[in-house]
Short mmCIF file of C-alpha atoms in Angstrom, two decimals:
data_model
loop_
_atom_site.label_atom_id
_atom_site.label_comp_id
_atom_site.label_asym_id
_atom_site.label_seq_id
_atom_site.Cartn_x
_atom_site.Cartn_y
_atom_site.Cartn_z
CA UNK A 30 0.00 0.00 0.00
CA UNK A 31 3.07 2.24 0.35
CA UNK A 32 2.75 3.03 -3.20
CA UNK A 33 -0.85 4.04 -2.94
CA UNK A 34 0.17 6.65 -0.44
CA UNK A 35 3.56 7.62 -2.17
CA UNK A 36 1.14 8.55 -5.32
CA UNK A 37 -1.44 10.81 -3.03
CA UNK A 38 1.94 12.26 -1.79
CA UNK A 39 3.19 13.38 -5.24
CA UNK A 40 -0.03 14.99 -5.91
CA UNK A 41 0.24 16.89 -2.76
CA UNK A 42 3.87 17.71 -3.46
CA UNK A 43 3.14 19.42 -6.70
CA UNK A 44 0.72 21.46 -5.42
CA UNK A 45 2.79 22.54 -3.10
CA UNK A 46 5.40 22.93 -5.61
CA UNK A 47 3.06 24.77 -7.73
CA UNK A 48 2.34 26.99 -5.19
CA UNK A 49 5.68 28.41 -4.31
CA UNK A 50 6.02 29.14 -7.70
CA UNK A 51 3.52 31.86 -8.45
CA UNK A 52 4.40 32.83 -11.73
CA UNK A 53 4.55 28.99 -13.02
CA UNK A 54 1.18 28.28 -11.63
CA UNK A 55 -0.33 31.28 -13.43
CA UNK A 56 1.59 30.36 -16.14
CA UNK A 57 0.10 26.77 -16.49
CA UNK A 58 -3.44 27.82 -15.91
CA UNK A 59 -4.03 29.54 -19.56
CA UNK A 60 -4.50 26.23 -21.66
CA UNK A 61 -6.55 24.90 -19.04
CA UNK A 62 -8.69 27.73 -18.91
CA UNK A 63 -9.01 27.87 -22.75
CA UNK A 64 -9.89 24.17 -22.57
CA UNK A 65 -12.72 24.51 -19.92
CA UNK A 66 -14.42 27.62 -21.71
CA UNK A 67 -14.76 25.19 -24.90
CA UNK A 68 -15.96 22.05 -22.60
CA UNK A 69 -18.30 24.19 -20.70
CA UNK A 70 -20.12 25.46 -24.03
CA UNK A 71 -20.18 21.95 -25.52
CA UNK A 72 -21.29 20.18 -22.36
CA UNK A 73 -24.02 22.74 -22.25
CA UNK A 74 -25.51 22.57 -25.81
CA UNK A 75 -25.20 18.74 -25.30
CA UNK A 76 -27.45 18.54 -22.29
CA UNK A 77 -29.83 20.85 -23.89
CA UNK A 78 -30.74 18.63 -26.23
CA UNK A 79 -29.98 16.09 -23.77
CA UNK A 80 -33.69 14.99 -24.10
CA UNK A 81 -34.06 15.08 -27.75
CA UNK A 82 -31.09 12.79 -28.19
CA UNK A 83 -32.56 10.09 -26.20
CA UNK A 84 -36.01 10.51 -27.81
CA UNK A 85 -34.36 10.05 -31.27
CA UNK A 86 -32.03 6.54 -29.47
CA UNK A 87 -35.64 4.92 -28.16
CA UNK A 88 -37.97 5.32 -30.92
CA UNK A 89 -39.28 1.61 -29.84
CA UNK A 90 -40.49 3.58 -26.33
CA UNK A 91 -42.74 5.80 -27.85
CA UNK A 92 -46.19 3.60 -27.58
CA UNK A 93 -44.70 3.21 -23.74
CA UNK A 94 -48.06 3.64 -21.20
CA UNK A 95 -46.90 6.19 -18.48
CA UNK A 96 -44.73 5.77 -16.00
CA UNK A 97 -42.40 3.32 -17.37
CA UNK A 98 -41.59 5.69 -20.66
CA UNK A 99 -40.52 8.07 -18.07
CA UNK A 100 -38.92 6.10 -15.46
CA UNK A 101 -36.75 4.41 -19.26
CA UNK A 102 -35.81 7.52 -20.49
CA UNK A 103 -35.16 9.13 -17.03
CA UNK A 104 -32.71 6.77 -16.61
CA UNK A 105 -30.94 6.54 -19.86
CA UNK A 106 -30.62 10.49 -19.38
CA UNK A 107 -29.13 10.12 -16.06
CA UNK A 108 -26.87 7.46 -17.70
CA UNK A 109 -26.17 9.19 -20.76
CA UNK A 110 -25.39 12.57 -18.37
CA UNK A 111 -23.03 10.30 -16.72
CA UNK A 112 -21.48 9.41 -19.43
CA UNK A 113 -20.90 12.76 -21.07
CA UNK A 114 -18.96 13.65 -17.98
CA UNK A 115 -17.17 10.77 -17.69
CA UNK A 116 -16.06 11.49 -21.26
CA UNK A 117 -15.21 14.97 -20.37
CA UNK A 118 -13.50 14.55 -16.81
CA UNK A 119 -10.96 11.84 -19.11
CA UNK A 120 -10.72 13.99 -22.33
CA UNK A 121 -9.79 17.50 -20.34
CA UNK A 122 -6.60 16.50 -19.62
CA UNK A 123 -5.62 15.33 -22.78
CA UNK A 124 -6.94 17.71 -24.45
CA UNK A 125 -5.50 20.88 -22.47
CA UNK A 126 -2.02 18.58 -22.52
CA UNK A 127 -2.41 19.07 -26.01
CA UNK A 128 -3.24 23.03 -25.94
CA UNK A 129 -0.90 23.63 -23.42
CA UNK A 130 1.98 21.41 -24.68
CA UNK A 131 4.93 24.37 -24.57
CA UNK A 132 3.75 25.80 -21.62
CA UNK A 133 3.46 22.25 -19.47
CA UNK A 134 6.98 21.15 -21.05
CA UNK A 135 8.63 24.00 -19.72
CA UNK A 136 6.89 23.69 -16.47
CA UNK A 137 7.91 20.14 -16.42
CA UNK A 138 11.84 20.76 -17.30
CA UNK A 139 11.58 23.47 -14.23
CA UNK A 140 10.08 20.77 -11.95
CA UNK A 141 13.08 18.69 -13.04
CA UNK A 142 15.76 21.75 -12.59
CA UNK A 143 14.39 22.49 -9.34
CA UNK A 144 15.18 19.06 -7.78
CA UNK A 145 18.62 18.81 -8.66
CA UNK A 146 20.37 16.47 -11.77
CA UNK A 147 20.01 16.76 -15.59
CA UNK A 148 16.81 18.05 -17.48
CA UNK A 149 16.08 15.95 -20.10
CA UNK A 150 14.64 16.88 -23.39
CA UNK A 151 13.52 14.96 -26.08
CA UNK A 152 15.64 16.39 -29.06
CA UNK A 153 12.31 16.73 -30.78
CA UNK A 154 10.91 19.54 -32.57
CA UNK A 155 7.83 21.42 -31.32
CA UNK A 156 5.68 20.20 -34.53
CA UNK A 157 6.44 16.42 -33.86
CA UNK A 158 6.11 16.64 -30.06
CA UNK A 159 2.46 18.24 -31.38
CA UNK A 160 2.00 15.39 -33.74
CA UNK A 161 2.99 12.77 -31.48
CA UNK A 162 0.78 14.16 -28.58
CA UNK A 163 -2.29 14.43 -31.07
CA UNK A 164 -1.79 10.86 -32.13
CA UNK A 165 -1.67 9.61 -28.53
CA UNK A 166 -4.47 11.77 -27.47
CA UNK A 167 -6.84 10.41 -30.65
CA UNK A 168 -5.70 6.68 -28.99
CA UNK A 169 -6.40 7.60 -25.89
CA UNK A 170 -9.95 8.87 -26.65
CA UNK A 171 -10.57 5.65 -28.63
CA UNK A 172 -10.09 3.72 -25.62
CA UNK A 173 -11.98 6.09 -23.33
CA UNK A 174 -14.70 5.60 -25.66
CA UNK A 175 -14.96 1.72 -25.42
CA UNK A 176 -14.89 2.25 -21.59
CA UNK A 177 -17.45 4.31 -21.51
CA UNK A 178 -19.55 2.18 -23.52
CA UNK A 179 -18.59 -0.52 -21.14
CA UNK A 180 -19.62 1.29 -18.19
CA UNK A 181 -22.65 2.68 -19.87
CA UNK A 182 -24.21 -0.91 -20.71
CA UNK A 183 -22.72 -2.21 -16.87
CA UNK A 184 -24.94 0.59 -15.30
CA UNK A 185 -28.35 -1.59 -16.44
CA UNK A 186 -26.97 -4.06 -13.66
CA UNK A 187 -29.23 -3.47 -11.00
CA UNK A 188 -27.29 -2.81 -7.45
CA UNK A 189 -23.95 -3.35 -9.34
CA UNK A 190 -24.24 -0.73 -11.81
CA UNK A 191 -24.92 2.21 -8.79
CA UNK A 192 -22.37 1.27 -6.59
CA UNK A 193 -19.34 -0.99 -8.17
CA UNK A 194 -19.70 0.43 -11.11
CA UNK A 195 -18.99 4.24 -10.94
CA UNK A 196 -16.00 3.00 -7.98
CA UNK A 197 -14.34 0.82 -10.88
CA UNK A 198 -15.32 3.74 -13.74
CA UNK A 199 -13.27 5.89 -11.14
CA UNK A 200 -10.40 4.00 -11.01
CA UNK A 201 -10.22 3.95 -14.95
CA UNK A 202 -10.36 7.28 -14.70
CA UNK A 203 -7.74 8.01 -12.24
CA UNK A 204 -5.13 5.52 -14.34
CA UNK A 205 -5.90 7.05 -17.56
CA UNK A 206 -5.20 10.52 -16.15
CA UNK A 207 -2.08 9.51 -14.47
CA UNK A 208 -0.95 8.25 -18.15
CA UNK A 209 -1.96 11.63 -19.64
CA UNK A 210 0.17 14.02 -17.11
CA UNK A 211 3.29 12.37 -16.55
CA UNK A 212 3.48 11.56 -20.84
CA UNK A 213 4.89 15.09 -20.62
CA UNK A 214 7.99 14.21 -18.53
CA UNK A 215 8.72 10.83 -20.07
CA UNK A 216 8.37 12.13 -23.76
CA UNK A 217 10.83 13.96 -22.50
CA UNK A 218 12.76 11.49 -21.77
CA UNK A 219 12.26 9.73 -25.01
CA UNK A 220 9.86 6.93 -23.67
CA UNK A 221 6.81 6.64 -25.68
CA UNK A 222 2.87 5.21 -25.29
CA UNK A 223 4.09 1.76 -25.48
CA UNK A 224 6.60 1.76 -22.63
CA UNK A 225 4.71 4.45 -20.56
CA UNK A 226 1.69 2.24 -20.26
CA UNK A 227 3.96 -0.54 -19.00
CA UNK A 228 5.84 1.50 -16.51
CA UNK A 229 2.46 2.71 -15.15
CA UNK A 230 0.66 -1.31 -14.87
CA UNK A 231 3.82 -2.16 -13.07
CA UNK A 232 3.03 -0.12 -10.63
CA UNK A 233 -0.59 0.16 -10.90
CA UNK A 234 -0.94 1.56 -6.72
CA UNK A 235 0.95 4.43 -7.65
CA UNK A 236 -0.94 5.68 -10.48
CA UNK A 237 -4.04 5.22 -8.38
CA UNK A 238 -2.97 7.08 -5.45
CA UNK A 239 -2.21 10.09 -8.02
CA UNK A 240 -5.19 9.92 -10.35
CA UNK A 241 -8.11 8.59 -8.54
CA UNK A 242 -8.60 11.93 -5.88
CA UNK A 243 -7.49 13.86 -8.87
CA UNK A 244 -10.02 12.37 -11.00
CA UNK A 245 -12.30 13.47 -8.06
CA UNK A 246 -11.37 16.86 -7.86
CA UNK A 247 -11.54 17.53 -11.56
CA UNK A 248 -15.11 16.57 -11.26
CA UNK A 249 -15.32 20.47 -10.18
CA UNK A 250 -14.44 22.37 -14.01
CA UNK A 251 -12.94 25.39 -12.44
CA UNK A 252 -11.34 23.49 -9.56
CA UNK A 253 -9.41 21.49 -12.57
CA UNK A 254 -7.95 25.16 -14.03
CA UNK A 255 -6.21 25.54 -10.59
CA UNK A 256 -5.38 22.21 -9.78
CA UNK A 257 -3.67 21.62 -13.70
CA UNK A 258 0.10 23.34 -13.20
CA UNK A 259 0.32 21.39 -9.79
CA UNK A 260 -0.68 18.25 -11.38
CA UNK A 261 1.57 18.32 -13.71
CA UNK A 262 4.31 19.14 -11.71
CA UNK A 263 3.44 16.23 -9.37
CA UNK A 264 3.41 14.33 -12.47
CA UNK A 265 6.57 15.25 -12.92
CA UNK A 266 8.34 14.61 -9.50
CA UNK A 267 6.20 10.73 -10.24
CA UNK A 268 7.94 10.23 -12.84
CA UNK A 269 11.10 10.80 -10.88
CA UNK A 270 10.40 7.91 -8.99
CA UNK A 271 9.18 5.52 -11.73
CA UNK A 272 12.60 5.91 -13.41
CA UNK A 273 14.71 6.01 -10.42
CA UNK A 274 15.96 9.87 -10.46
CA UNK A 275 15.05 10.68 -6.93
CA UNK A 276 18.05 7.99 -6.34
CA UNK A 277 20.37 9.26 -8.30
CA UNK A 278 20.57 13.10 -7.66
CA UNK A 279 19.74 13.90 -4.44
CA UNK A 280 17.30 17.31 -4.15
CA UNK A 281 18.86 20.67 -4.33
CA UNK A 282 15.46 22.96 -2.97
CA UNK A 283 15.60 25.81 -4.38
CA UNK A 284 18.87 26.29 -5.68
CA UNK A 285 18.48 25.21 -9.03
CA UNK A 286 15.37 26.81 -9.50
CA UNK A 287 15.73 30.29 -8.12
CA UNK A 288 13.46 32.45 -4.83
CA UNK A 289 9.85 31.01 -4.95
CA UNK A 290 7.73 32.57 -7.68
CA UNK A 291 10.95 33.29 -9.99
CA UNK A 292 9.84 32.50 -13.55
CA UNK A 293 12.87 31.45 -14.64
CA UNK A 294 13.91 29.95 -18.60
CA UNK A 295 11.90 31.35 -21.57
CA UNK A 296 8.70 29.31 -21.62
#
């Protein structure tokens, strides 16, 4: 269980990192921001015609006698609602990674500075680093989508699909948002989808104890914005540990990095 906890720790740790450094945390709050002002607009038109969409899925319901054509379609909007945010909750982080991928790198390189050791870079240009994080983000949304359909057609189970369900759906969650943040820092490092996933299922715990509470907290849009340049940063210092760096060089504070809040490197 020590992992579980080490994971929760590293979450903690770059929040706290993010907030001694004022200027990076402002910093890596613009793509988020940009992201959650498009996912707030879409989310809304979508559950406006939230009703109309499930009409036009159950045409067979139609000739239901009342209540169980309400009571159906109630709960197929409830599920579908679900859904949608289970979609967006996984998708936000991607797709702000994405936005946001010069700002987050250089966040990530001053996470790395600031403990102490070599900053690895990937020798790649910006245009492939955007290519390769588009690809991985369209994969990644492919399998969010077969999860979700899992989970949506596990939800019918009665008992199972209110309680084991959204825990397990949670879980997902939590792993696949692990995955996204930290494939900043070990792109970085030259280690690509492949390996990454492998590195995470080995230790599975860890990964958990990052992602699930942050999986929680991103449930809240704007609490996401604030929460993104720490979680990346405590992506970052996870990393760290999965490739053995916090062995190697042992933390310098802030001597590498410069006075809290000092923005320093060109972002």
């Amino acid at each position: 269980m020590r992992d579980l906890v080490n994971g929760f720790g590293y979450l903690m740790k770059g929040q706290r990192w993010a907030a001694r450094h004022g200027r990076w945390w402002g910093f890596g709050m613009i793509p988020a921001l940009i992201t959650l002002v498009g996912y707030a607009a879409a989310l809304v038109a979508l559950f406006f015609w939230t009703d109309d969409v499930i009409a036009w899925a159950t045409p067979f319901a139609d000739d239901w006698s009342s209540p169980w054509l309400g009571i159906f379609r109630g709960a197929l909007t409830i599920l579908f609602a679900a859904t949608c945010l289970f979609l967006a909750v996984l998708t936000f982080t991607a797709v702000t990674l994405l936005v946001g991928q010069p700002f987050y790198e250089s966040l990530s390189e001053q996470v790395d500075r600031s403990e102490g050791g070599a900053v690895p870079e990937s020798g790649l240009s910006i245009w492939a680093e955007l290519w390769i994080g588009l690809r991985e983000a369209i994969a990644l949304l492919i399998r969010v989508t077969l999860w979700s359909v899992l989970f949506f057609a596990l939800g019918f189970i009665p008992g199972v699909g209110q309680t084991v369900i959204p825990a397990l759906a949670f879980c997902v969650t939590g792993f696949f948002l692990t995955e996204e943040l930290t494939s900043i820092a070990l792109l970085r490092r030259g280690i690509l989808l492949k390996d990454r996933r492998r590195m995470l299922r080995s230790r599975r715990l860890l990964a958990l104890g990052f992602g699930v509470p942050l999986s929680l907290l991103f449930l809240l849009p704007l609490v996401a914005v604030f929460l993104m340049p720490g979680a990346v940063a405590g992506a970052t210092l996870l990393v760290r540990d999965l490739t053995g760096e916090n062995e190697d060089a042992a933390p310098q504070g802030e001597t590498a990095a410069g006075p809290p809040g000092a923005f320093n490197g060109a972002p």
